[in-house]
mmCIF file of C-alpha atoms in Angstrom:
data_model
loop_
_atom_site.group_PDB
_atom_site.id
_atom_site.type_symbol
_atom_site.label_atom_id
_atom_site.label_comp_id
_atom_site.label_asym_id
_atom_site.label_seq_id
_atom_site.Cartn_x
_atom_site.Cartn_y
_atom_site.Cartn_z
ATOM 1 C CA ILE A 1 106.842 107.421 119.713
ATOM 2 C CA SER A 2 105.108 105.470 122.477
ATOM 3 C CA MET A 3 104.855 102.114 122.850
ATOM 4 C CA SER A 4 102.429 99.716 124.889
ATOM 5 C CA ILE A 5 104.755 95.796 124.850
ATOM 6 C CA ASP A 6 103.116 93.102 126.269
ATOM 7 C CA LEU A 7 105.792 92.305 129.076
ATOM 8 C CA ASP A 8 104.901 88.706 129.453
ATOM 9 C CA SER A 9 106.189 87.954 125.752
ATOM 10 C CA ILE A 10 108.761 90.390 126.142
ATOM 11 C CA ASN A 11 111.452 86.806 126.277
ATOM 12 C CA SER A 12 109.252 85.036 124.337
ATOM 13 C CA PRO A 13 110.892 83.747 120.546
ATOM 14 C CA VAL A 14 107.863 86.439 119.695
ATOM 15 C CA ILE A 15 106.796 89.842 121.270
ATOM 16 C CA VAL A 16 104.439 91.549 121.638
ATOM 17 C CA ILE A 17 103.679 94.961 121.332
ATOM 18 C CA LYS A 18 99.877 95.638 122.455
ATOM 19 C CA LYS A 19 100.508 99.070 120.905
ATOM 20 C CA PHE A 20 102.657 101.600 118.314
ATOM 21 C CA THR A 21 101.554 104.685 117.983
ATOM 22 C CA LEU A 22 103.061 108.144 115.756
ATOM 23 C CA THR A 23 102.656 111.000 115.911
ATOM 24 C CA ASN A 24 103.065 114.071 113.730
ATOM 25 C CA LEU A 25 104.820 112.079 111.728
ATOM 26 C CA ASP A 26 106.789 114.645 108.501
ATOM 27 C CA VAL A 27 107.359 113.224 105.332
ATOM 28 C CA ASP A 28 109.006 114.898 102.673
ATOM 29 C CA TYR A 29 108.191 113.650 99.092
ATOM 30 C CA GLU A 30 110.580 114.145 96.576
ATOM 31 C CA ILE A 31 109.999 113.763 93.093
ATOM 32 C CA THR A 32 112.674 114.149 90.508
ATOM 33 C CA ARG A 33 113.252 113.256 86.580
ATOM 34 C CA ASP A 34 114.918 109.615 88.028
ATOM 35 C CA GLY A 35 111.784 109.040 89.908
ATOM 36 C CA ASN A 36 111.257 109.999 94.206
ATOM 37 C CA ASN A 37 112.596 108.945 97.207
ATOM 38 C CA PHE A 38 109.746 106.552 98.234
ATOM 39 C CA ASP A 39 111.247 104.358 95.182
ATOM 40 C CA VAL A 40 115.358 104.964 96.839
ATOM 41 C CA ILE A 41 113.638 104.066 100.003
ATOM 42 C CA LYS A 42 111.597 100.718 99.713
ATOM 43 C CA GLY A 43 114.119 100.102 96.635
ATOM 44 C CA ASN A 44 117.070 100.225 100.793
ATOM 45 C CA ILE A 45 113.901 97.943 102.270
ATOM 46 C CA ASN A 46 113.548 95.374 99.893
ATOM 47 C CA ARG A 47 117.799 94.420 99.604
ATOM 48 C CA TYR A 48 118.642 95.362 103.037
ATOM 49 C CA LEU A 49 115.429 92.123 103.894
ATOM 50 C CA ALA A 50 116.852 90.295 100.691
ATOM 51 C CA GLN A 51 120.679 89.925 102.487
ATOM 52 C CA PHE A 52 119.503 89.963 106.316
ATOM 53 C CA GLY A 53 115.246 89.646 106.211
ATOM 54 C CA ASN A 54 114.973 86.069 105.256
ATOM 55 C CA SER A 55 114.038 84.794 108.789
ATOM 56 C CA LYS A 56 113.495 81.608 107.130
ATOM 57 C CA ALA A 57 116.276 81.168 105.014
ATOM 58 C CA ASN A 58 117.966 82.435 108.268
ATOM 59 C CA ALA A 59 117.094 79.488 109.622
ATOM 60 C CA LYS A 60 117.913 77.323 107.624
ATOM 61 C CA ASN A 61 122.160 78.192 107.229
ATOM 62 C CA ASP A 62 122.106 79.124 110.851
ATOM 63 C CA LYS A 63 125.705 77.620 110.952
ATOM 64 C CA ASN A 64 125.765 78.148 114.940
ATOM 65 C CA ALA A 65 121.880 76.857 116.204
ATOM 66 C CA ASN A 66 123.071 78.026 119.387
ATOM 67 C CA ILE A 67 122.852 81.562 118.710
ATOM 68 C CA ASP A 68 119.575 83.626 120.677
ATOM 69 C CA LYS A 69 117.091 84.179 117.538
ATOM 70 C CA LYS A 70 117.864 87.870 119.162
ATOM 71 C CA GLU A 71 121.346 88.209 118.908
ATOM 72 C CA SER A 72 121.296 87.026 115.286
ATOM 73 C CA GLY A 73 118.855 89.257 113.773
ATOM 74 C CA ASN A 74 115.223 87.296 113.381
ATOM 75 C CA GLN A 75 113.535 88.284 116.888
ATOM 76 C CA LYS A 76 110.304 88.596 115.624
ATOM 77 C CA PHE A 77 107.407 90.782 116.623
ATOM 78 C CA ILE A 78 103.709 90.904 116.394
ATOM 79 C CA LEU A 79 102.601 94.411 116.805
ATOM 80 C CA ARG A 80 98.212 94.517 117.901
ATOM 81 C CA LYS A 81 97.722 97.444 116.774
ATOM 82 C CA VAL A 82 99.461 100.145 114.694
ATOM 83 C CA ASP A 83 98.203 104.027 114.857
ATOM 84 C CA ILE A 84 99.761 106.805 112.844
ATOM 85 C CA THR A 85 97.997 110.671 113.215
ATOM 86 C CA GLY A 86 98.039 113.923 112.912
ATOM 87 C CA GLY A 87 100.873 113.532 109.745
ATOM 88 C CA LYS A 88 101.839 115.362 106.496
ATOM 89 C CA VAL A 89 103.592 115.541 103.671
ATOM 90 C CA ALA A 90 105.444 118.172 101.557
ATOM 91 C CA ALA A 91 106.232 117.271 98.134
ATOM 92 C CA THR A 92 108.657 118.979 95.591
ATOM 93 C CA SER A 93 109.377 118.206 92.168
ATOM 94 C CA SER A 94 112.086 119.409 90.261
ATOM 95 C CA PHE A 95 109.776 120.192 87.801
ATOM 96 C CA ARG A 96 108.567 122.968 89.770
ATOM 97 C CA PRO A 97 110.561 123.273 92.451
ATOM 98 C CA ASP A 98 108.677 126.588 93.381
ATOM 99 C CA LYS A 99 105.593 125.206 94.501
ATOM 100 C CA PRO A 100 105.715 122.712 96.719
ATOM 101 C CA ILE A 101 102.505 121.543 97.933
ATOM 102 C CA ASN A 102 101.794 120.434 100.954
ATOM 103 C CA ALA A 103 99.131 117.848 102.474
ATOM 104 C CA ASN A 104 97.803 116.198 105.221
ATOM 105 C CA LEU A 105 98.647 112.352 105.506
ATOM 106 C CA PRO A 106 95.608 110.527 106.446
ATOM 107 C CA GLU A 107 95.150 108.648 109.554
ATOM 108 C CA ILE A 108 97.152 104.989 109.438
ATOM 109 C CA HIS A 109 95.367 102.365 111.935
ATOM 110 C CA LEU A 110 97.054 98.941 111.194
ATOM 111 C CA ARG A 111 96.013 95.056 112.964
ATOM 112 C CA ASN A 112 98.183 92.442 114.315
ATOM 113 C CA ILE A 113 101.000 93.147 111.634
ATOM 114 C CA GLY A 114 102.505 89.756 112.380
ATOM 115 C CA ARG A 115 99.745 87.637 113.210
ATOM 116 C CA ALA A 116 99.793 85.441 110.439
ATOM 117 C CA SER A 117 102.657 84.526 110.570
ATOM 118 C CA ASN A 118 103.912 84.042 114.102
ATOM 119 C CA GLY A 119 105.374 86.822 113.918
ATOM 120 C CA ALA A 120 107.321 89.545 112.026
ATOM 121 C CA THR A 121 111.584 90.493 111.518
ATOM 122 C CA PRO A 122 111.444 94.620 111.999
ATOM 123 C CA GLY A 123 112.960 94.435 108.322
ATOM 124 C CA GLU A 124 108.935 92.497 106.947
ATOM 125 C CA ILE A 125 107.541 95.400 109.323
ATOM 126 C CA SER A 126 109.119 97.992 107.907
ATOM 127 C CA LYS A 127 108.151 97.287 104.971
ATOM 128 C CA GLU A 128 105.057 97.013 105.286
ATOM 129 C CA ILE A 129 104.493 100.429 107.324
ATOM 130 C CA PHE A 130 106.239 102.065 105.044
ATOM 131 C CA GLY A 131 104.906 101.147 102.031
ATOM 132 C CA ILE A 132 101.410 102.772 102.980
ATOM 133 C CA ILE A 133 102.617 105.408 104.787
ATOM 134 C CA ALA A 134 103.503 105.904 100.991
ATOM 135 C CA LYS A 135 100.864 104.917 99.440
ATOM 136 C CA ARG A 136 99.061 106.757 101.389
ATOM 137 C CA SER A 137 101.540 110.219 100.687
ATOM 138 C CA ALA A 138 101.093 110.021 97.551
ATOM 139 C CA GLY A 139 97.128 109.547 97.493
ATOM 140 C CA ALA A 140 97.620 112.674 99.481
ATOM 141 C CA VAL A 141 99.898 115.001 97.430
ATOM 142 C CA ALA A 142 97.921 113.856 94.099
ATOM 143 C CA LYS A 143 94.785 115.265 95.833
ATOM 144 C CA ALA A 144 96.573 118.543 96.729
ATOM 145 C CA SER A 145 97.744 118.805 93.718
ATOM 146 C CA ALA A 146 94.324 117.984 92.021
ATOM 147 C CA GLY A 147 92.688 120.153 94.440
ATOM 148 C CA ASN A 148 94.906 123.426 93.932
ATOM 149 C CA ALA A 149 94.613 122.865 90.046
ATOM 150 C CA LEU A 150 90.852 123.019 90.330
ATOM 151 C CA LYS A 151 90.537 126.223 92.115
ATOM 152 C CA GLN A 152 93.389 127.448 89.359
ATOM 153 C CA LEU A 153 90.703 127.049 87.039
ATOM 154 C CA SER A 154 87.828 128.515 89.066
ATOM 155 C CA ALA A 155 89.744 131.736 89.269
ATOM 156 C CA GLY A 156 90.421 131.668 85.836
ATOM 157 C CA GLU A 157 94.328 130.877 85.252
ATOM 158 C CA SER A 158 93.446 127.789 83.092
ATOM 159 C CA GLY A 159 97.163 128.847 81.529
ATOM 160 C CA GLY A 160 98.941 128.299 84.369
ATOM 161 C CA VAL A 161 97.900 125.391 85.343
ATOM 162 C CA LEU A 162 97.969 123.843 81.604
ATOM 163 C CA LYS A 163 101.803 125.020 80.852
ATOM 164 C CA GLY A 164 102.256 123.350 84.188
ATOM 165 C CA LEU A 165 100.396 119.634 83.727
ATOM 166 C CA PHE A 166 103.311 120.000 80.710
ATOM 167 C CA ARG A 167 106.231 121.140 82.061
#
């Protein structure tokens, strides 16, 4: 992880992060009969945001108006550039624990997170970035899974592929 901060914004209500880079991210995607770990993480983020993350509601309900934003947890940020590269996804399923799927995470490039709302809280930023990582990871796994099935079909293993689809 590397980050470049606009030092002129460090004491302002909205801190500007010029560049945030995450390389070689390893993502574990676990699928069970009850769902997947991405949905659990999204649920945790949403619960956090419901409790702490709505900065407008928190500001209205803050009984001590003299509390600094940093202390109250409502510090806002703008991320001008976010790059996530070189990532890998390892997917396991309780349906086929003996057949893990490995895929490359497509590069993710985001711009101006929080800019439209004059800053975003860490929770809001986490929700946006994790949502994209989850979507791209699931897509990479689906593509790799389909590719594996096609390879098996072309190798004459159609019976095994069909059985795997219905387990």
